[in-house]
Amino acid sequence: KNDSVIAAVTHQPLSGDTYWAERGSGAFHNGKQVHVSEETDVQRLTCANELGYHNAKELAHVYFEKFAPRVKRVWLGWAPSLDYALLAAGKIDVIYGNGIELYDIAGGMLLAEEAGAKIQIMNDSGVLQDDGNIFLVTNTDSVQNEIMKFLS
């Protein structure tokens, strides 16, 4: 609606889990409202990485070198929409994306935002574009500040 995502659904067919959100109404997992985790200790964070189709090989080692020594776990998933669902449900704490297309992330960002996530768009324009998006999605403002320090 007016270039804004108003609803999102992610279904994980292997587990039967369904996550959904509606703007202004919260985020849900199998009928129960969910929220991002409250973890603030960087050494206990689980961080997901989303790389675009065109830059994955060049950036994978850079991402791993920046995150792996500092956090508990680095998650390299295969479905951005599922990463957002896991963040919304408090199962992971951070998503860093570089080179991602809008259609891969628009619904997931709504799901995360409705669960309380903090979103930092790092494109030069400061807004999401059709492709090449760079962003950081975290569970708390303090985690976002800490992650931004070692991304610099």
XYZ file of N, CA and C in Angstrom:
456
model
N 0.852 -1.171 0.000
C 0.000 0.000 0.000
C 0.897 1.232 0.000
N 0.773 2.084 -1.002
C 1.611 3.287 -1.101
C 3.092 2.955 -0.958
N 3.547 1.901 -1.647
C 4.939 1.443 -1.604
C 5.390 0.991 -0.230
N 4.463 0.592 0.606
C 4.787 0.118 1.945
C 4.255 -1.300 2.118
N 5.062 -2.173 2.697
C 4.618 -3.531 2.980
C 3.656 -3.468 4.159
N 2.495 -4.057 4.017
C 1.502 -4.010 5.098
C 1.282 -5.366 5.755
N 1.741 -6.451 5.102
C 1.587 -7.786 5.678
C 2.689 -8.686 5.129
N 3.049 -9.691 5.919
C 4.079 -10.642 5.510
C 3.783 -12.006 6.114
N 4.083 -13.059 5.359
C 3.935 -14.437 5.831
C 5.167 -15.219 5.403
N 5.725 -15.988 6.329
C 6.801 -16.929 6.028
C 6.378 -18.281 6.559
N 6.385 -19.269 5.683
C 6.040 -20.636 6.096
C 7.256 -21.528 5.887
N 7.609 -22.292 6.896
C 8.719 -23.239 6.841
C 8.099 -24.632 6.685
N 8.033 -25.156 5.464
C 7.318 -26.415 5.240
C 7.931 -27.629 5.930
N 9.231 -27.636 6.176
C 9.859 -28.794 6.818
C 9.416 -28.959 8.265
N 9.228 -27.835 8.960
C 8.809 -27.895 10.362
C 7.325 -27.604 10.543
N 6.698 -27.045 9.508
C 5.289 -26.664 9.618
C 5.074 -25.340 10.326
N 6.147 -24.606 10.595
C 6.038 -23.318 11.287
C 5.598 -22.222 10.330
N 4.694 -21.369 10.815
C 4.245 -20.219 10.033
C 4.407 -18.962 10.881
N 5.031 -17.964 10.276
C 5.249 -16.667 10.908
C 4.521 -15.629 10.072
N 3.895 -14.652 10.718
C 3.249 -13.592 9.964
C 3.208 -12.305 10.769
N 3.023 -11.224 10.044
C 2.912 -9.901 10.674
C 2.001 -9.038 9.825
N 1.340 -8.115 10.497
C 0.549 -7.079 9.840
C 0.970 -5.763 10.460
N 1.255 -4.777 9.605
C 1.745 -3.491 10.105
C 0.840 -2.965 11.215
N 1.450 -2.680 12.363
C 0.737 -2.139 13.512
C 0.065 -3.164 14.402
N 0.181 -4.451 14.049
C -0.514 -5.489 14.821
C 0.410 -6.510 15.471
N 1.716 -6.400 15.251
C 2.650 -7.334 15.860
C 3.052 -8.459 14.931
N 3.919 -9.333 15.456
C 4.420 -10.489 14.717
C 4.008 -11.756 15.464
N 3.764 -12.827 14.695
C 3.223 -14.050 15.274
C 3.913 -15.283 14.709
N 3.984 -16.313 15.551
C 4.525 -17.620 15.157
C 3.506 -18.668 15.592
N 2.925 -19.348 14.622
C 1.920 -20.384 14.897
C 0.833 -19.897 15.855
N 0.400 -18.657 15.678
C -0.712 -18.124 16.455
C -0.347 -17.403 17.738
N 0.920 -17.427 18.128
C 1.344 -16.747 19.358
C 2.220 -15.559 19.002
N 2.000 -14.448 19.686
C 2.802 -13.260 19.415
C 4.252 -13.502 19.823
N 5.173 -12.995 18.990
C 6.606 -13.165 19.254
C 7.292 -11.806 19.327
N 8.459 -11.825 19.969
C 9.288 -10.631 20.119
C 10.748 -11.022 19.937
N 11.550 -10.055 19.529
C 12.986 -10.300 19.393
C 13.580 -10.634 20.758
N 14.752 -11.249 20.756
C 15.416 -11.593 22.010
C 15.856 -10.322 22.732
N 16.157 -10.480 23.996
C 16.640 -9.359 24.801
C 18.142 -9.458 25.051
N 18.813 -10.374 24.373
C 20.258 -10.579 24.569
C 21.038 -9.329 24.162
N 21.938 -8.882 25.037
C 22.764 -7.718 24.721
C 24.266 -8.021 24.801
N 24.635 -9.189 25.303
C 26.038 -9.584 25.378
C 26.483 -10.038 23.995
N 27.355 -9.258 23.354
C 27.786 -9.535 21.982
C 28.355 -10.949 21.865
N 29.060 -11.428 22.865
C 29.665 -12.754 22.811
C 28.636 -13.881 22.847
N 27.373 -13.552 23.112
C 26.314 -14.563 23.152
C 25.336 -14.455 21.972
N 25.650 -13.589 21.004
C 24.745 -13.353 19.883
C 24.872 -14.412 18.791
N 23.754 -14.709 18.149
C 23.745 -15.487 16.919
C 23.448 -14.510 15.796
N 24.334 -14.476 14.813
C 24.252 -13.493 13.731
C 24.085 -14.200 12.392
N 23.097 -13.773 11.632
C 22.871 -14.312 10.287
C 23.482 -13.378 9.257
N 23.896 -13.970 8.159
C 24.485 -13.216 7.067
C 23.682 -13.459 5.806
N 23.348 -12.382 5.103
C 22.651 -12.482 3.827
C 23.482 -11.750 2.788
N 23.926 -12.489 1.799
C 24.728 -11.901 0.731
C 23.979 -12.048 -0.585
N 24.134 -11.051 -1.457
C 23.469 -11.068 -2.752
C 24.047 -12.125 -3.681
N 23.335 -12.374 -4.747
C 23.752 -13.374 -5.724
C 25.073 -13.003 -6.393
N 25.347 -11.723 -6.502
C 26.499 -11.267 -7.266
C 27.762 -11.052 -6.442
N 27.643 -11.037 -5.103
C 28.821 -10.718 -4.299
C 29.118 -11.736 -3.204
N 28.440 -12.849 -3.186
C 28.575 -13.804 -2.083
C 30.008 -14.313 -1.920
N 30.663 -14.672 -2.988
C 32.020 -15.226 -2.877
C 33.014 -14.202 -2.368
N 32.865 -12.954 -2.827
C 33.816 -11.924 -2.398
C 33.623 -11.518 -0.935
N 32.373 -11.532 -0.458
C 32.094 -10.995 0.869
C 31.982 -12.026 1.988
N 31.808 -13.289 1.669
C 31.595 -14.299 2.709
C 32.744 -14.337 3.711
N 33.975 -14.337 3.238
C 35.120 -14.401 4.164
C 35.257 -13.103 4.967
N 34.945 -11.965 4.357
C 35.018 -10.681 5.067
C 34.032 -10.672 6.228
N 32.810 -11.078 5.948
C 31.775 -11.135 6.982
C 32.206 -12.070 8.106
N 32.647 -13.260 7.734
C 33.032 -14.253 8.732
C 34.162 -13.734 9.611
N 35.161 -13.091 9.007
C 36.293 -12.566 9.773
C 35.876 -11.464 10.740
N 34.877 -10.664 10.378
C 34.429 -9.580 11.258
C 33.566 -10.095 12.396
N 32.724 -11.101 12.127
C 31.751 -11.550 13.111
C 32.223 -12.730 13.967
N 32.790 -13.755 13.350
C 33.071 -15.005 14.058
C 33.897 -14.855 15.338
N 34.941 -14.027 15.358
C 35.722 -13.929 16.601
C 34.981 -13.213 17.740
N 33.911 -12.519 17.439
C 33.264 -11.665 18.435
C 31.942 -12.206 18.965
N 31.274 -13.056 18.203
C 29.937 -13.507 18.571
C 29.931 -15.010 18.847
N 28.822 -15.493 19.380
C 28.705 -16.920 19.704
C 28.623 -17.780 18.449
N 27.808 -17.329 17.484
C 27.539 -18.171 16.326
C 27.253 -17.319 15.103
N 27.754 -17.775 13.954
C 27.449 -17.143 12.671
C 26.568 -18.110 11.902
N 25.387 -17.637 11.525
C 24.395 -18.450 10.813
C 24.414 -18.061 9.344
N 24.687 -19.032 8.493
C 24.644 -18.803 7.053
C 23.470 -19.596 6.505
N 22.315 -18.978 6.494
C 21.099 -19.653 6.061
C 20.926 -19.625 4.557
N 19.850 -20.180 4.098
C 19.579 -20.250 2.667
C 18.341 -19.465 2.269
N 17.585 -18.968 3.248
C 16.344 -18.269 2.936
C 16.233 -17.011 3.796
N 16.452 -15.828 3.218
C 16.345 -14.602 4.010
C 15.027 -14.487 4.775
N 13.928 -14.909 4.176
C 12.631 -14.787 4.861
C 12.625 -15.591 6.159
N 13.284 -16.734 6.171
C 13.355 -17.532 7.392
C 14.264 -16.874 8.427
N 15.347 -16.229 7.984
C 16.202 -15.507 8.922
C 15.403 -14.461 9.699
N 14.563 -13.713 8.992
C 13.747 -12.689 9.665
C 12.745 -13.310 10.620
N 12.172 -14.436 10.234
C 11.236 -15.130 11.116
C 11.946 -15.565 12.398
N 13.152 -16.111 12.258
C 13.911 -16.538 13.433
C 14.300 -15.359 14.312
N 14.656 -14.222 13.706
C 14.975 -13.029 14.481
C 13.721 -12.539 15.212
N 12.589 -12.515 14.524
C 11.336 -12.063 15.143
C 10.953 -12.925 16.342
N 11.255 -14.226 16.258
C 10.904 -15.149 17.338
C 11.979 -15.241 18.416
N 13.045 -14.432 18.303
C 14.080 -14.411 19.325
C 15.080 -15.548 19.236
N 15.155 -16.239 18.113
C 16.074 -17.373 17.964
C 17.441 -16.956 17.426
N 17.502 -15.861 16.691
C 18.761 -15.232 16.315
C 18.653 -13.755 16.677
N 19.776 -13.066 16.706
C 19.796 -11.711 17.253
C 20.156 -10.627 16.243
N 20.845 -10.992 15.170
C 21.367 -10.008 14.220
C 21.258 -10.569 12.802
N 20.909 -9.699 11.859
C 21.015 -10.027 10.436
C 21.797 -8.895 9.783
N 22.885 -9.271 9.098
C 23.643 -8.306 8.304
C 23.475 -8.701 6.850
N 23.055 -7.764 6.025
C 22.853 -8.052 4.615
C 23.655 -7.124 3.729
N 24.153 -7.670 2.620
C 24.917 -6.874 1.673
C 24.642 -7.404 0.273
N 24.051 -6.553 -0.557
C 23.779 -6.922 -1.936
C 22.458 -7.633 -2.144
N 21.555 -7.506 -1.211
C 20.291 -8.244 -1.245
C 19.234 -7.498 -2.062
N 18.459 -8.277 -2.809
C 17.365 -7.720 -3.592
C 16.161 -7.445 -2.695
N 15.401 -6.427 -3.026
C 14.257 -5.999 -2.223
C 13.236 -7.114 -2.040
N 12.964 -7.886 -3.078
C 11.946 -8.923 -2.965
C 12.329 -10.015 -1.969
N 13.615 -10.151 -1.649
C 14.055 -11.134 -0.657
C 13.881 -10.660 0.782
N 13.728 -9.362 0.991
C 13.776 -8.842 2.361
C 12.578 -8.010 2.795
N 11.777 -7.504 1.875
C 10.725 -6.546 2.230
C 9.751 -7.113 3.266
N 9.210 -8.287 3.023
C 8.273 -8.886 3.972
C 8.950 -9.249 5.279
N 10.161 -9.779 5.195
C 10.892 -10.169 6.402
C 11.204 -8.995 7.302
N 11.517 -7.856 6.701
C 11.792 -6.672 7.518
C 10.545 -6.236 8.284
N 9.367 -6.343 7.663
C 8.136 -6.024 8.389
C 7.957 -6.986 9.556
N 8.171 -8.264 9.329
C 8.044 -9.266 10.387
C 8.969 -8.935 11.557
N 10.229 -8.622 11.249
C 11.195 -8.285 12.296
C 10.824 -6.987 13.009
N 10.443 -5.987 12.239
C 10.076 -4.694 12.824
C 8.882 -4.834 13.771
N 7.883 -5.591 13.369
C 6.693 -5.785 14.213
C 7.007 -6.572 15.484
N 8.120 -7.323 15.473
C 8.550 -8.057 16.666
C 9.487 -7.232 17.546
N 9.780 -5.985 17.115
C 10.607 -5.090 17.922
C 12.025 -4.890 17.441
N 12.373 -5.410 16.275
C 13.743 -5.287 15.768
C 14.074 -3.846 15.399
N 15.365 -3.553 15.428
C 15.896 -2.253 15.031
C 16.534 -2.414 13.658
N 16.166 -1.557 12.718
C 16.625 -1.685 11.343
C 17.460 -0.469 10.958
N 18.652 -0.743 10.441
C 19.562 0.308 9.985
C 19.842 0.068 8.507
N 19.337 0.937 7.642
C 19.613 0.847 6.207
C 20.931 1.583 5.962
N 21.888 0.920 5.344
C 23.219 1.486 5.178
C 23.536 1.837 3.723
N 22.522 1.830 2.851
C 22.704 2.278 1.471
C 23.034 3.761 1.479
N 23.695 4.235 0.442
C 24.002 5.664 0.356
C 22.741 6.517 0.426
N 21.651 6.015 -0.150
C 20.397 6.776 -0.173
C 19.657 6.722 1.159
N 19.975 5.744 2.002
C 19.292 5.599 3.277
C 17.935 4.924 3.178
N 17.557 4.477 1.975
C 16.287 3.768 1.780
C 16.552 2.473 1.019
N 15.640 1.525 1.155
C 15.771 0.272 0.421
C 15.587 0.506 -1.071
N 16.365 -0.223 -1.856
C 16.310 -0.123 -3.311
C 15.925 -1.488 -3.879
N 15.767 -1.564 -5.192
C 15.402 -2.839 -5.822
C 16.457 -3.913 -5.602
N 17.729 -3.528 -5.623
C 18.784 -4.503 -5.346
C 20.005 -3.795 -4.777
N 20.978 -4.591 -4.320
C 22.206 -4.025 -3.780
C 22.069 -3.435 -2.388
N 21.065 -3.839 -1.647
C 20.824 -3.266 -0.322
C 21.864 -3.721 0.704
N 22.261 -2.780 1.540
C 23.156 -3.057 2.659
C 22.413 -2.623 3.918
N 22.333 -3.514 4.903
C 21.529 -3.205 6.081
C 21.966 -4.036 7.276
N 21.508 -3.604 8.440
C 21.741 -4.303 9.690
C 20.414 -4.333 10.441
N 19.989 -5.507 10.854
C 18.757 -5.675 11.626
C 19.155 -6.355 12.926
N 18.816 -5.735 14.057
C 19.231 -6.271 15.354
C 18.058 -6.312 16.326
N 18.283 -7.017 17.424
C 17.259 -7.144 18.448
C 17.150 -5.907 19.339
N 18.242 -5.180 19.563
C 18.201 -4.008 20.442
C 19.080 -2.889 19.879
N 18.839 -1.672 20.351
C 19.671 -0.540 19.944
C 21.119 -0.728 20.393
N 21.329 -1.257 21.606
C 22.702 -1.411 22.100
C 23.470 -2.437 21.270
N 22.818 -3.510 20.850
C 23.472 -4.493 19.985
C 23.795 -3.850 18.640
N 22.870 -3.076 18.113
C 23.123 -2.406 16.838
C 24.351 -1.500 16.933
N 24.472 -0.752 18.007
C 25.628 0.128 18.194
C 26.931 -0.662 18.250
N 26.932 -1.789 18.963
C 28.139 -2.611 19.077
C 28.525 -3.228 17.731
N 27.551 -3.741 17.006
C 27.838 -4.349 15.694
C 28.362 -3.298 14.710
N 27.769 -2.114 14.731
C 28.227 -1.053 13.842
C 29.692 -0.713 14.078
N 30.156 -0.818 15.309
C 31.565 -0.536 15.627
C 32.487 -1.476 14.871
N 32.171 -2.773 14.845
C 33.118 -3.650 14.167
C 32.807 -3.852 12.694
N 31.744 -3.268 12.195
C 31.528 -3.231 10.748
C 32.277 -2.051 10.108
N 32.595 -1.055 10.921
C 33.291 0.136 10.398
C 34.697 -0.188 9.946
